[in-house]
Short mmCIF file of C-alpha atoms and ligand atoms in Angstrom, two decimals:
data_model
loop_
_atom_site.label_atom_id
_atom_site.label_comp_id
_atom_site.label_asym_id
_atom_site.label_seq_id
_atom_site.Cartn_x
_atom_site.Cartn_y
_atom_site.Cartn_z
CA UNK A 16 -10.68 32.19 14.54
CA UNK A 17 -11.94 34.50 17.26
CA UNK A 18 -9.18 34.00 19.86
CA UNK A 19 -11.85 33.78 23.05
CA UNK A 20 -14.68 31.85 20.54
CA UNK A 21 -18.64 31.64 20.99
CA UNK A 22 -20.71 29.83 23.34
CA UNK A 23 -23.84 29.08 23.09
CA UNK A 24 -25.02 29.28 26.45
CA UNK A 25 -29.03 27.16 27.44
CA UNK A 26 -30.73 27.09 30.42
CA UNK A 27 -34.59 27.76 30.83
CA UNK A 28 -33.76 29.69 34.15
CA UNK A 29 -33.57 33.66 33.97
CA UNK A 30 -31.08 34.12 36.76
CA UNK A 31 -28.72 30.97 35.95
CA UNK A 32 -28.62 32.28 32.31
CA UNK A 33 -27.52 35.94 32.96
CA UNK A 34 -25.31 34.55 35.46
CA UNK A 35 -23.12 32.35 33.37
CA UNK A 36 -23.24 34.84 30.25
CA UNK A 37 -21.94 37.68 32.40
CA UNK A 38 -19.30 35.45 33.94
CA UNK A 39 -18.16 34.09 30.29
CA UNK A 40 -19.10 37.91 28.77
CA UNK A 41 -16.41 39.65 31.39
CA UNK A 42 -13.71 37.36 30.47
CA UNK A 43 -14.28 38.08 26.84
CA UNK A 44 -16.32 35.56 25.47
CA UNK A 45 -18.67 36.21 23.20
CA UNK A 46 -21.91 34.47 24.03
CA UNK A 47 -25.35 33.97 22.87
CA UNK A 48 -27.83 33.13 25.19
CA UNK A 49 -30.75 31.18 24.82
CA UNK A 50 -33.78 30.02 27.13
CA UNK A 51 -35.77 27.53 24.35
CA UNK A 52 -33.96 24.46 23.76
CA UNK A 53 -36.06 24.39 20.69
CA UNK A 54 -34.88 28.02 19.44
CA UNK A 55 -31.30 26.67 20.52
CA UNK A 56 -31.51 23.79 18.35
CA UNK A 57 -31.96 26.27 15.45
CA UNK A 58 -29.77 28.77 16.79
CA UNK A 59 -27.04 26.25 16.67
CA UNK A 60 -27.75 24.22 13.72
CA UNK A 61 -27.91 27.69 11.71
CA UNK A 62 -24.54 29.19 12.67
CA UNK A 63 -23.02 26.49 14.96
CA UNK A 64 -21.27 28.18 17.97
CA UNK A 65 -17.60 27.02 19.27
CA UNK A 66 -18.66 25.43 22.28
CA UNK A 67 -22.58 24.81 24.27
CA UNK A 68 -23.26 25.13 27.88
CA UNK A 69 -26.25 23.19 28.37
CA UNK A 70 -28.66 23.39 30.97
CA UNK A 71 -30.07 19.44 31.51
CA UNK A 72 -33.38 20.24 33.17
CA UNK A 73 -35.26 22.17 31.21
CA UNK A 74 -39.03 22.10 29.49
CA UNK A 75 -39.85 20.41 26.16
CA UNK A 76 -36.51 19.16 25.19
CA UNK A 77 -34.19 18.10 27.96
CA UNK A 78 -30.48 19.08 27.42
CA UNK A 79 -29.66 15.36 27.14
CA UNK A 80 -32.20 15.31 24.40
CA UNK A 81 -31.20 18.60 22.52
CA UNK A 82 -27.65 17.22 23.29
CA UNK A 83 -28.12 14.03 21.35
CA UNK A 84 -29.79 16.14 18.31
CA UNK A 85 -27.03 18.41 17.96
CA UNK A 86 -24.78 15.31 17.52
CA UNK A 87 -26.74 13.91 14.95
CA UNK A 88 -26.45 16.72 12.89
CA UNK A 89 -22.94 17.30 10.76
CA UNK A 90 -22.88 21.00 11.43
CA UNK A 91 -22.92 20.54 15.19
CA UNK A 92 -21.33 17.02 15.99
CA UNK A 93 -18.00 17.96 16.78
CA UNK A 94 -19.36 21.20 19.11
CA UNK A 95 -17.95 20.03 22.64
CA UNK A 96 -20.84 20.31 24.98
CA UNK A 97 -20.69 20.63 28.88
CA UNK A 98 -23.74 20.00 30.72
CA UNK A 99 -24.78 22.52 33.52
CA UNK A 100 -26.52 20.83 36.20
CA UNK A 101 -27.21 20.33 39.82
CA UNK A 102 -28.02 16.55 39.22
CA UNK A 103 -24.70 15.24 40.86
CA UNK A 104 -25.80 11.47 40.64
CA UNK A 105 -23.41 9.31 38.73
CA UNK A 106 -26.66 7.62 36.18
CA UNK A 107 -26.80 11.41 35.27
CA UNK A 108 -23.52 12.15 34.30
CA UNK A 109 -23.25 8.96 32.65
CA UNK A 110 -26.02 9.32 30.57
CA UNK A 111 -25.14 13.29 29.85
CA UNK A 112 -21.34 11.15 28.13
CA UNK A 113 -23.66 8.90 26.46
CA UNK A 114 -25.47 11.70 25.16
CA UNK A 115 -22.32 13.49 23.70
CA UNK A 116 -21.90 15.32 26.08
CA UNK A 117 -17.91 16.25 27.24
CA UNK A 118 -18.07 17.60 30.59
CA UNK A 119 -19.92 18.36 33.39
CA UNK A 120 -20.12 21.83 35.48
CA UNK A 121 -22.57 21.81 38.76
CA UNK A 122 -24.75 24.56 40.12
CA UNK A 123 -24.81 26.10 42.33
CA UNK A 124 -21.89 27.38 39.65
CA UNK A 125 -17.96 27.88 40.44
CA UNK A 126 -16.39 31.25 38.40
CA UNK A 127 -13.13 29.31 38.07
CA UNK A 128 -14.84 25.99 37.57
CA UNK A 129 -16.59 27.51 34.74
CA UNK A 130 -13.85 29.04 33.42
CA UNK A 131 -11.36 26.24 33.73
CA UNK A 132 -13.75 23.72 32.10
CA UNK A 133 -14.88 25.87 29.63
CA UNK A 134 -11.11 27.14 28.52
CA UNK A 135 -9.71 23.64 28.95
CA UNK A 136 -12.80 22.26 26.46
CA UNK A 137 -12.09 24.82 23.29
CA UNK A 138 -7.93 24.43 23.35
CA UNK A 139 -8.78 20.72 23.06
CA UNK A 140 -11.55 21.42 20.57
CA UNK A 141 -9.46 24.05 18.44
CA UNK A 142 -6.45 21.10 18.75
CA UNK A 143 -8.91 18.16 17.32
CA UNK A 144 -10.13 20.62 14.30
CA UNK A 145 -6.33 21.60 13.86
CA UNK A 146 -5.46 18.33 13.90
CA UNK A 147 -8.05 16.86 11.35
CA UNK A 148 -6.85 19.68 8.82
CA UNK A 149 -3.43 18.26 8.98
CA UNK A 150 -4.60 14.83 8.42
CA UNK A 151 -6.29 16.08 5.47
CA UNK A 152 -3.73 18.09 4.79
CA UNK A 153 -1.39 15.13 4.76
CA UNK A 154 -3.55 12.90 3.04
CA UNK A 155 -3.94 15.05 0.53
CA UNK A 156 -0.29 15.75 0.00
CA UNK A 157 -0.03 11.93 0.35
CA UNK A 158 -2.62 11.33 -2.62
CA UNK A 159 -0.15 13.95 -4.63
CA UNK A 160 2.86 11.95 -4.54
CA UNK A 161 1.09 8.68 -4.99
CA UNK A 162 -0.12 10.18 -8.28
CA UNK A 163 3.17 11.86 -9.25
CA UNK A 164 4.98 8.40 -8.39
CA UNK A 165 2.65 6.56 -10.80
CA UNK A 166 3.44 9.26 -13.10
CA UNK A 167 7.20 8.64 -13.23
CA UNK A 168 6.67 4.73 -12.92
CA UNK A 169 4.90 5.32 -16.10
CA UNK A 170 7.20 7.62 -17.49
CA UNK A 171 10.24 5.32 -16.76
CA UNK A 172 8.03 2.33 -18.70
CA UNK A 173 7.87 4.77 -21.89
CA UNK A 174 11.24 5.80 -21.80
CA UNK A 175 12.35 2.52 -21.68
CA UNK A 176 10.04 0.99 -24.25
CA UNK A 177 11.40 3.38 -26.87
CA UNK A 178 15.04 2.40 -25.51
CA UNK A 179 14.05 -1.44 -26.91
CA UNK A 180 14.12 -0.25 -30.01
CA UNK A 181 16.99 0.83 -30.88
CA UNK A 182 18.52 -2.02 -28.59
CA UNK A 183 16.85 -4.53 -30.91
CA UNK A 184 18.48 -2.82 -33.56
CA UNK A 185 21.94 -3.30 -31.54
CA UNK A 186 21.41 -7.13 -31.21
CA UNK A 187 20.36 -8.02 -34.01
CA UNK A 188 23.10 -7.01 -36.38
CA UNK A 189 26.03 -7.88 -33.69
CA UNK A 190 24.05 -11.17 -34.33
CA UNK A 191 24.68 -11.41 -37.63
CA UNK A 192 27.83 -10.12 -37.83
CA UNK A 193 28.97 -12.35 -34.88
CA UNK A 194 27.25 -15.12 -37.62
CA UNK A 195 29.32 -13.87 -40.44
CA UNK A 196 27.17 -13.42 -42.72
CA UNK A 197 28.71 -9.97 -43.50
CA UNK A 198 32.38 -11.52 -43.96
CA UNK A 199 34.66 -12.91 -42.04
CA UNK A 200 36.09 -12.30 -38.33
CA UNK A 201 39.29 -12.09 -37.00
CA UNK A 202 39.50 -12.61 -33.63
CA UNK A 203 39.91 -9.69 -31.88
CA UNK A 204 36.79 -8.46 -33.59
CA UNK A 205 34.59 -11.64 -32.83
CA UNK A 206 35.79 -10.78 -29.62
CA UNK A 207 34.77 -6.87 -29.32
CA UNK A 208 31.17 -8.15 -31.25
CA UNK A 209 30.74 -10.54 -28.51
CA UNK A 210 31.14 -7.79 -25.56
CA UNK A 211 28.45 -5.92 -27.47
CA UNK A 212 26.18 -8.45 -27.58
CA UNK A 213 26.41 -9.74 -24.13
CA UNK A 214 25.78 -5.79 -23.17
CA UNK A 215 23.20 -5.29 -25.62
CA UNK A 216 21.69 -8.86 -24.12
CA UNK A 217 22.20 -7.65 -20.11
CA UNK A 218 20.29 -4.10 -20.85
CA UNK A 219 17.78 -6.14 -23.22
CA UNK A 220 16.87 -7.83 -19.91
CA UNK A 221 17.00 -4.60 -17.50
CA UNK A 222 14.94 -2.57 -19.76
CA UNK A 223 12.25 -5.61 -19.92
CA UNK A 224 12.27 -5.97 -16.28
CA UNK A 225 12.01 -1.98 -15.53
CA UNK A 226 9.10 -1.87 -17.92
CA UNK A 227 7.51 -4.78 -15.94
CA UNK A 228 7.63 -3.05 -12.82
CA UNK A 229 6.94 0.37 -13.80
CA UNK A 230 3.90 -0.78 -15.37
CA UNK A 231 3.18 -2.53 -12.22
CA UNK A 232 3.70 0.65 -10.33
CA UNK A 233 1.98 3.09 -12.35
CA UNK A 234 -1.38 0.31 -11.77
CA UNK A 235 -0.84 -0.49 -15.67
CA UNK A 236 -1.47 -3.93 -15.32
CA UNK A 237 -4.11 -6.37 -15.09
CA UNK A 238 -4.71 -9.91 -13.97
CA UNK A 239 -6.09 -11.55 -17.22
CA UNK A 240 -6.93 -15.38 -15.55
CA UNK A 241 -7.35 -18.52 -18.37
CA UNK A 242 -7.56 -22.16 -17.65
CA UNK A 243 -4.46 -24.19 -18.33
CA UNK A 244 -2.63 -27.49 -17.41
CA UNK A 245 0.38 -26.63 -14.84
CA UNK A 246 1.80 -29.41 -16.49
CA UNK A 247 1.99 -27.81 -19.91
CA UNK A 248 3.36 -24.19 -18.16
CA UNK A 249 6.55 -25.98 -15.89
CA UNK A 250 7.39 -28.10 -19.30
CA UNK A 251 7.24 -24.68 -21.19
CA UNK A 252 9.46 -23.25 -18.18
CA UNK A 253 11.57 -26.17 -19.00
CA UNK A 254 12.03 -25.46 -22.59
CA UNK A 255 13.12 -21.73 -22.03
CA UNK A 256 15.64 -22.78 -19.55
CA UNK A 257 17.00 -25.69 -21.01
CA UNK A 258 19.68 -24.55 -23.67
CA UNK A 259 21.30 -22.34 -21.24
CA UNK A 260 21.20 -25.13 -18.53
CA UNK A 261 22.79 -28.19 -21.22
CA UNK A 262 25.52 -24.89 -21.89
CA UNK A 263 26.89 -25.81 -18.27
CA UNK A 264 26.28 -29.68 -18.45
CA UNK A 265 23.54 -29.01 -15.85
CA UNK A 266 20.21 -31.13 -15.73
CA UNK A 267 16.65 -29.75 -15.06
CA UNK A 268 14.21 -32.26 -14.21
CA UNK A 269 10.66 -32.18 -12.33
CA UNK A 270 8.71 -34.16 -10.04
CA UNK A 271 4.65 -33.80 -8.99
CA UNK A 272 3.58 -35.11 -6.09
CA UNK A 273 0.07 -34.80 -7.18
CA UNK A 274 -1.83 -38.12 -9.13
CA UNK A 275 -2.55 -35.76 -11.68
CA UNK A 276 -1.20 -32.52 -12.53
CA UNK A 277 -3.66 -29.86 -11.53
CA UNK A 278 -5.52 -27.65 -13.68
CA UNK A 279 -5.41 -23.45 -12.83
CA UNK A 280 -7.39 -20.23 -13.31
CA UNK A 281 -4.91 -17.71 -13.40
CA UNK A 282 -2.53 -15.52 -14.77
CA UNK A 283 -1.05 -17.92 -16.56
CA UNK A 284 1.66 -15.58 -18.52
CA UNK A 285 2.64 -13.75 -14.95
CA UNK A 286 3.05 -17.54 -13.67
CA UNK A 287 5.56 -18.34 -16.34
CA UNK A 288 7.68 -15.33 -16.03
CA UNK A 289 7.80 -16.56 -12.89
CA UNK A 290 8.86 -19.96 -13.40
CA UNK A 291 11.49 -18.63 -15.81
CA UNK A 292 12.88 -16.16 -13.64
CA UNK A 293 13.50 -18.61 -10.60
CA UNK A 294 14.31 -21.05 -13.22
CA UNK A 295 16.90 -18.88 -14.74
CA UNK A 296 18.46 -17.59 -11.40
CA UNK A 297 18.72 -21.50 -10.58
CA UNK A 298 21.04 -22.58 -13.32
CA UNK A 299 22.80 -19.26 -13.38
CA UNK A 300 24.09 -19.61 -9.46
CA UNK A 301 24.90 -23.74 -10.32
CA UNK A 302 27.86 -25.13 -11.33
CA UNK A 303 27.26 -28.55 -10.95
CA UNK A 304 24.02 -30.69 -10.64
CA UNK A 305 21.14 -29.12 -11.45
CA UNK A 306 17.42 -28.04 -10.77
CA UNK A 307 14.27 -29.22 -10.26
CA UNK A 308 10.55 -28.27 -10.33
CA UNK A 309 8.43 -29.95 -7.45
CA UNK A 310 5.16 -29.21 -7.25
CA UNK A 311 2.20 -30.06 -4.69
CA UNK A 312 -0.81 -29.70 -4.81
CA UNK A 313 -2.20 -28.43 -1.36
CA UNK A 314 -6.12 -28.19 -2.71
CA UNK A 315 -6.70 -24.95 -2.63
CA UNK A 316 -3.69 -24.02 -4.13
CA UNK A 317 -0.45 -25.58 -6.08
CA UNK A 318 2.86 -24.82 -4.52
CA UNK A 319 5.75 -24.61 -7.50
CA UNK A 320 9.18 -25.50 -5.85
CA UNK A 321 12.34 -24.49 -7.84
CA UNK A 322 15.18 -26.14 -5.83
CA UNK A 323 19.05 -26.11 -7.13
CA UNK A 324 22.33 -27.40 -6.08
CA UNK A 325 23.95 -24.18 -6.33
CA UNK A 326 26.21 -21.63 -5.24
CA UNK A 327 23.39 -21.25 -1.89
CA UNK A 328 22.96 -18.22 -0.22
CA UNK A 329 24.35 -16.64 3.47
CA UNK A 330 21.58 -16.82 6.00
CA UNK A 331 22.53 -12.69 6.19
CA UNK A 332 21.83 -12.26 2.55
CA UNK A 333 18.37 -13.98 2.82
CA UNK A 334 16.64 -10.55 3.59
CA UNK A 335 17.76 -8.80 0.69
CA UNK A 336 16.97 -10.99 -2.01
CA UNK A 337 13.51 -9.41 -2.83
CA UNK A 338 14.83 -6.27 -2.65
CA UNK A 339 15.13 -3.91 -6.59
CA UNK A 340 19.28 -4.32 -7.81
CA UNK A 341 20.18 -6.44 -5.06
CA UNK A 342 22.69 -8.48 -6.08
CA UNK A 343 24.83 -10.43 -3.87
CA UNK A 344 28.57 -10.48 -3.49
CA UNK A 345 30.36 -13.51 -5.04
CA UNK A 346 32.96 -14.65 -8.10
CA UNK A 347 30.22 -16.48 -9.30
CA UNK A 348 27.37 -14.11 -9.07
CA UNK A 349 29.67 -11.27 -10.90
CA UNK A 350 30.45 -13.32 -13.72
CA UNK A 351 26.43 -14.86 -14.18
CA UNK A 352 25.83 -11.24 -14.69
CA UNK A 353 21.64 -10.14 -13.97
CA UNK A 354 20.12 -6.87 -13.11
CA UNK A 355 18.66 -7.51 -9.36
CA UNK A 356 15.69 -6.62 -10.41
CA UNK A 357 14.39 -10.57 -11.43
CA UNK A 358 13.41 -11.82 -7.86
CA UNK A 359 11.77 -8.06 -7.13
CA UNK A 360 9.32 -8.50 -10.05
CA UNK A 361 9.22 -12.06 -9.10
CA UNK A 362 7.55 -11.48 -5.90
CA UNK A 363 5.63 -8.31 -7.17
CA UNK A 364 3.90 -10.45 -9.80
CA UNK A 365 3.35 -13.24 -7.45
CA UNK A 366 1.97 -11.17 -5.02
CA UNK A 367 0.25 -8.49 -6.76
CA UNK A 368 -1.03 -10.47 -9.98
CA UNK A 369 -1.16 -14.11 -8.81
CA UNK A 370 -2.66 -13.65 -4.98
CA UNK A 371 0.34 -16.03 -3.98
CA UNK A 372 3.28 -15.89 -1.61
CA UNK A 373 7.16 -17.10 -2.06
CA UNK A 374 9.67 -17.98 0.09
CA UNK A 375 13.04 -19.32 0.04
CA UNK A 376 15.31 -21.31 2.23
CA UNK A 377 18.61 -21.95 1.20
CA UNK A 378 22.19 -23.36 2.54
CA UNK A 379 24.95 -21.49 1.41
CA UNK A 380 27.34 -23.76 -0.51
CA UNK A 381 24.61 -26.51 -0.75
CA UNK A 382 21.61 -24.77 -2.91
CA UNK A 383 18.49 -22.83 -2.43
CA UNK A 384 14.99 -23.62 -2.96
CA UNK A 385 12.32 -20.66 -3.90
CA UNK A 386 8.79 -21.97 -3.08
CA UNK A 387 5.26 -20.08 -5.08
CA UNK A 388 2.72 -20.96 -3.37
CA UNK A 389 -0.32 -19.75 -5.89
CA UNK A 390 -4.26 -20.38 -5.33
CA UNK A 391 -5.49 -22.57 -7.93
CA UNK A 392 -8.08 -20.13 -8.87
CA UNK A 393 -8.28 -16.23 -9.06
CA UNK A 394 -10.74 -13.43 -10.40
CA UNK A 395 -9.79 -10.86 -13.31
CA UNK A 396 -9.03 -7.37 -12.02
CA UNK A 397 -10.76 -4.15 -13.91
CA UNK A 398 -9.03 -3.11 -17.11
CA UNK A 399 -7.46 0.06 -16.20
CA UNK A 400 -4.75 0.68 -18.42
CA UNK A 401 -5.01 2.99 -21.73
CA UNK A 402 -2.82 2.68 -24.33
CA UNK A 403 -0.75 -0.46 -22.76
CA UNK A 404 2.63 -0.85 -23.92
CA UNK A 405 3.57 -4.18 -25.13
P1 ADP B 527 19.68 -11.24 -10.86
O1 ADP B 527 19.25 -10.65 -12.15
O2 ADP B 527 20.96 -10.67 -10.34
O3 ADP B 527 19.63 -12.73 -10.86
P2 ADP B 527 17.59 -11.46 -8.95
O4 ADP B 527 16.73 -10.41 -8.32
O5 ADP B 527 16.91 -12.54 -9.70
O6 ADP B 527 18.60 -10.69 -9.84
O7 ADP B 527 18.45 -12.10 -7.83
C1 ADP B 527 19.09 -11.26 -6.89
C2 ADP B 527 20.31 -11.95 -6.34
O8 ADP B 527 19.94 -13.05 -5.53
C3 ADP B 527 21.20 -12.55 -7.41
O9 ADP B 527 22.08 -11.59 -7.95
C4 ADP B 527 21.92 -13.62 -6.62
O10 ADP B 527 22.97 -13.01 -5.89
C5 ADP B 527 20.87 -14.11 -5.63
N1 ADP B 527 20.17 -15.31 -6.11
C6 ADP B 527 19.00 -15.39 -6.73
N2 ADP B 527 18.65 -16.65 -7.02
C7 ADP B 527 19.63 -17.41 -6.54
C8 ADP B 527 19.88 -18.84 -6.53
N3 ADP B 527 19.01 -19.71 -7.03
N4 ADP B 527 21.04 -19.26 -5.96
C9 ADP B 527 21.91 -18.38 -5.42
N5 ADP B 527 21.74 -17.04 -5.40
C10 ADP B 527 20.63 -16.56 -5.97
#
């Protein structure tokens, strides 16, 4: 950029023109002056200088006028301009900001005036346009990563569905040697089978739950809404959960508030691994007791209530819960094993795929209760993915 810039210099009078060019010429400006507002107009609009002095009385078009033009143009919007006028009345000047205008220099004229306003107006000028080019600078960079992040997040949800595989491959014959179908154990080797099926089992889960929310990441997934019974999905909830809940003597039970049990359009398979998920965490952190579903029905929306008589959680540890492989410190939490990744996906599905919220409040040593609170109905999202993996 020309270090002094160009300035387009207006005014209808002779004298007051060659006066302010020769001031802004001997300091090094370059400057183009002009006596026809209308042959300014062009003038600008075909090679827009770096900053206008604008006469405001003048015949035709009025600099207030050609001001207002100029500003309505792309080309010439952001051009500061600073009126040159010996109107001093304060309706004048206003209307000269209204117009656009930036500044204001009176005549009879001031050399340092001129020079101070007009040097003061093109550092802040040349510091907005430097500015905007970072932004886009910055947004573009910005736009770059957000792409190369859903790259990886879809990356990670490849890599791992090819790890499921092999995994599948793992369980399923500890399984049936574990079932001796093969021959006989000893115990020793029942016992090493068992380790690799509980691994096999634990990276089963983490692999399934990294796909989820890579997929999620890598905008992969879409809402797909049906109509359904809630009744139907918490009893199916049930069902999953209930072997490993009668494994610890534990009860799971549900109550509805509602007359009837409401009917939803929604996600209905992002609702359930939901449901399972709190479900799950609720009978792994009990030892005694149980849980139970309650849900509401607010109108509008159903709120789902999994509430357990568990291990509870520190008021501290509340904040962290949501958070990807958080798992809290305790005997009980090491030995129920997990990933910290089930509540994370929890509330990413909930809010992301469901339009819903969840909260939890919990007493440590008492129990916790994780509320969804889901709108009855919501609208299918665009089918973006290609090539989903199942
Ligand atoms: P995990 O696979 O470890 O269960 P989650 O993200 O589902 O992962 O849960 C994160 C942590 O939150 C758990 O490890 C546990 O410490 C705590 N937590 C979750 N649900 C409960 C609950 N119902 N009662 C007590 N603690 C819980």
């Amino acid at each position: 950029m020309d270090p002094k810039g160009e300035i387009l210099v207006v005014d209808d009078t002779p004298e007051s023109l060659r006066l302010l060019a020769d001031l802004l010429l001997t300091e090094g400006y370059r400057v183009r002056p002009t006596m026809d507002p209308k042959l300014a107009l062009e003038s600008a609009l075909a090679n827009p200088p770096e900053l206008i002095l604008l006469d405001v009385k003048m015949p035709g078009m009025d600099g207030f006028e050609l001001c207002q033009r100029l500003k309505q143009e792309t080309c010439t919007e952001q051009v500061p301009i600073i009126f040159v006028s010996a109107l001093q009345e304060l309706r004048e000047r206003v209307r000269g900001f209204e117009a656009g205008g930036v500044d204001f220099i009176t005549k009879p004229i001031q050399r340092e005036e001129v020079l101070a306003r007009v040097s003061a107006q093109l550092e802040l000028s040349r510091m907005r346009q430097s500015l905007e080019k970072r932004s886009q600078e910055l947004a573009a960079a910005n736009q770059k990563l957000q792409d190369l992040d859903k790259l990886k997040s879809l990356f990670i949800a490849s890599v791992s569905h090819e790890l499921r595989t092999p995994l599948n491959a793992i369980i399923s014959f500890s399984g049936i040697l574990l079932r001796e179908i093969l021959g006989g154990l000893n115990e020793r080797q029942r016992d090493s089978l068992e380790r690799i099926d509980r691994a096999g089992r634990h990276l089963f889960s983490l692999i399934t739950d990294v796909i989820d929310i890579s997929k999620i990441e890598a905008g992969r997934s879409d809402v797909y809404p049906e109509t359904f019974g809630l009744q139907e999905l918490v009893e199916e909830a049930l069902n999953t959960i209930r072997p490993q809940a009668e494994a610890k003597g534990l009860t799971v039970t549900v109550s509805v508030s509602a007359v009837t049990w409401p009917v939803l359009h929604t996600d209905r398979r992002r609702l359930l691994q939901c449901l399972v998920n709190l479900l799950g965490n609720a009978v792994k952190f009990t030892e005694e007791g149980g849980a139970t579903v309650l849900v509401s029905d607010t109108g509008e929306a159903v709120e789902i209530a999994v509430r357990d008589t568990g291990i509870g959680i520190a008021e501290g540890d509340l904040s962290k819960l949501f958070k990807a492989f958080e798992r809290l410190d305790s005997h009980l939490r090491v030995k129920a094993g997990g990933t910290g990744l089930g509540l994370y996906l929890t509330r990413k599905l909930v809010t992301d795929f469901l339009n819903g919220e969840i909260s939890v409040d919990s007493q440590h040593g008492e129990g916790s209760t994780f509320c969804l609170t889901v709108p009855k109905v919501i609208v299918s999202t665009e089918t973006l993915s290609e090539g989903e993996l199942s």
